[in-house]
C-alpha positions as a printed Julia matrix, in Angstrom:
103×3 Matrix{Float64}:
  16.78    7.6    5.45
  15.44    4.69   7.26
  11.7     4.18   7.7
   9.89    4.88  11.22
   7.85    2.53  12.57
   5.04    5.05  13.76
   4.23    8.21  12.92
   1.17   10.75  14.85
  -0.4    11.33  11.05
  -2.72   13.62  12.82
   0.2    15.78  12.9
   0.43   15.74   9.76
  -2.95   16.38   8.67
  -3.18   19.81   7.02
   0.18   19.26   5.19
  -1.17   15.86   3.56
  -4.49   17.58   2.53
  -2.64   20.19   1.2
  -0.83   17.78  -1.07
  -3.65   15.91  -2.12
  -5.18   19.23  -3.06
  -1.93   19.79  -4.78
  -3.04   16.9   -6.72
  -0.21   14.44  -5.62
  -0.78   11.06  -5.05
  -0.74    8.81  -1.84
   1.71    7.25  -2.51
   4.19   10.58  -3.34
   3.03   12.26   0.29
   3.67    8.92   1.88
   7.38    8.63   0.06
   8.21   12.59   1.08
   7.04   12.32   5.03
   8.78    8.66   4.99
   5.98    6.49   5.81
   5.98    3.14   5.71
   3.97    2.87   2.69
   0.63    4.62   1.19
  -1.83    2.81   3.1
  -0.66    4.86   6.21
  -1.69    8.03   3.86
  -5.07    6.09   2.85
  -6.19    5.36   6.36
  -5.83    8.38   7.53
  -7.71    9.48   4.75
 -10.19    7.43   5.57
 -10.9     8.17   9.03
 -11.03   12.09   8.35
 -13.97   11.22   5.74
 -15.69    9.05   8.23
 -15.17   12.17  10.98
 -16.28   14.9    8.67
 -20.2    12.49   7.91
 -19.89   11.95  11.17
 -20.31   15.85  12.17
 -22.69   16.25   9.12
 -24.92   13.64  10.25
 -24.94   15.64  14.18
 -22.43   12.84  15.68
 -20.33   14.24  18.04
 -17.22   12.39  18.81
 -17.5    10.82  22.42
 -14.59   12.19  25.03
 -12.21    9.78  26.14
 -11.47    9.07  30.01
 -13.55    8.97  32.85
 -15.47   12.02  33.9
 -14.29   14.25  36.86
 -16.04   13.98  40.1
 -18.49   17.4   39.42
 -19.47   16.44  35.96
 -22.93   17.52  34.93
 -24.0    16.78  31.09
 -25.32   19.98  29.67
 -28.17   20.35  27.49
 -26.61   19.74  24.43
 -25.12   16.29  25.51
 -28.51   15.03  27.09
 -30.38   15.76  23.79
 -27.83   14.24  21.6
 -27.45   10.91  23.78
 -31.36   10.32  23.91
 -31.05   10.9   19.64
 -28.59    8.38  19.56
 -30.64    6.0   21.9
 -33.77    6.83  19.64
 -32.03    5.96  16.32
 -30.37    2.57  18.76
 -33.94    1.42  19.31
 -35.16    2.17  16.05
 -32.36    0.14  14.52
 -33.27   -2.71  16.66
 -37.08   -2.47  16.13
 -36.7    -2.5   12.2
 -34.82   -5.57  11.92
 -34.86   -7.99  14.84
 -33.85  -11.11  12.88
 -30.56   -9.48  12.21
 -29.84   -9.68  16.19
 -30.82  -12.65  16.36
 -34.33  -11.69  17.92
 -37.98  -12.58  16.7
 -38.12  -14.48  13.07
């Protein structure tokens, strides 16, 4: 069977969790879908930690694209864009000398 070059992994998602569940290892899941190699597997991985802290923490994952012509933000994405702009100027407040600001 010869090896594809890409795969959409996100296709792939609930069987792979499923596996690991199952207890079998990266490298086995990548080997049975015919990945390239496990790192594919890890990555993937990876990212759906980084999405689920993410949501924990109140991050919402930004939409893609530009914005139809009658777009409004609701409620919901005002507040959480002025959070993220309060924790962007806190950030940069507590530690100017990593920026490159004030020593």
């Amino acid at each position: 069977m010869p090896k594809r070059r890409y795969t959409h992994i996100d296709k792939l998602g609930k069987e792979i969790e499923q596996m690991i569940k199952a207890g079998n290892t990266q490298r086995e899941i990548a080997l049975f879908f015919g990945l390239k190699d496990k790192t594919v597997v890890h990555q993937y991985l990876k990212r759906q930690r980084k999405r689920e802290k993410q949501l924990i923490a109140g991050i919402f994952p930004k939409r893609c694209g530009r914005r139809h012509k009658g777009y409004t933000l609701s409620e919901e994405d005002k507040d959480q864009e002025i959070r993220r702009l309060k924790m962007e100027v806190e950030l940069l407040r507590s530690s100017p000398h990593q920026i490159g600001g004030r020593r």
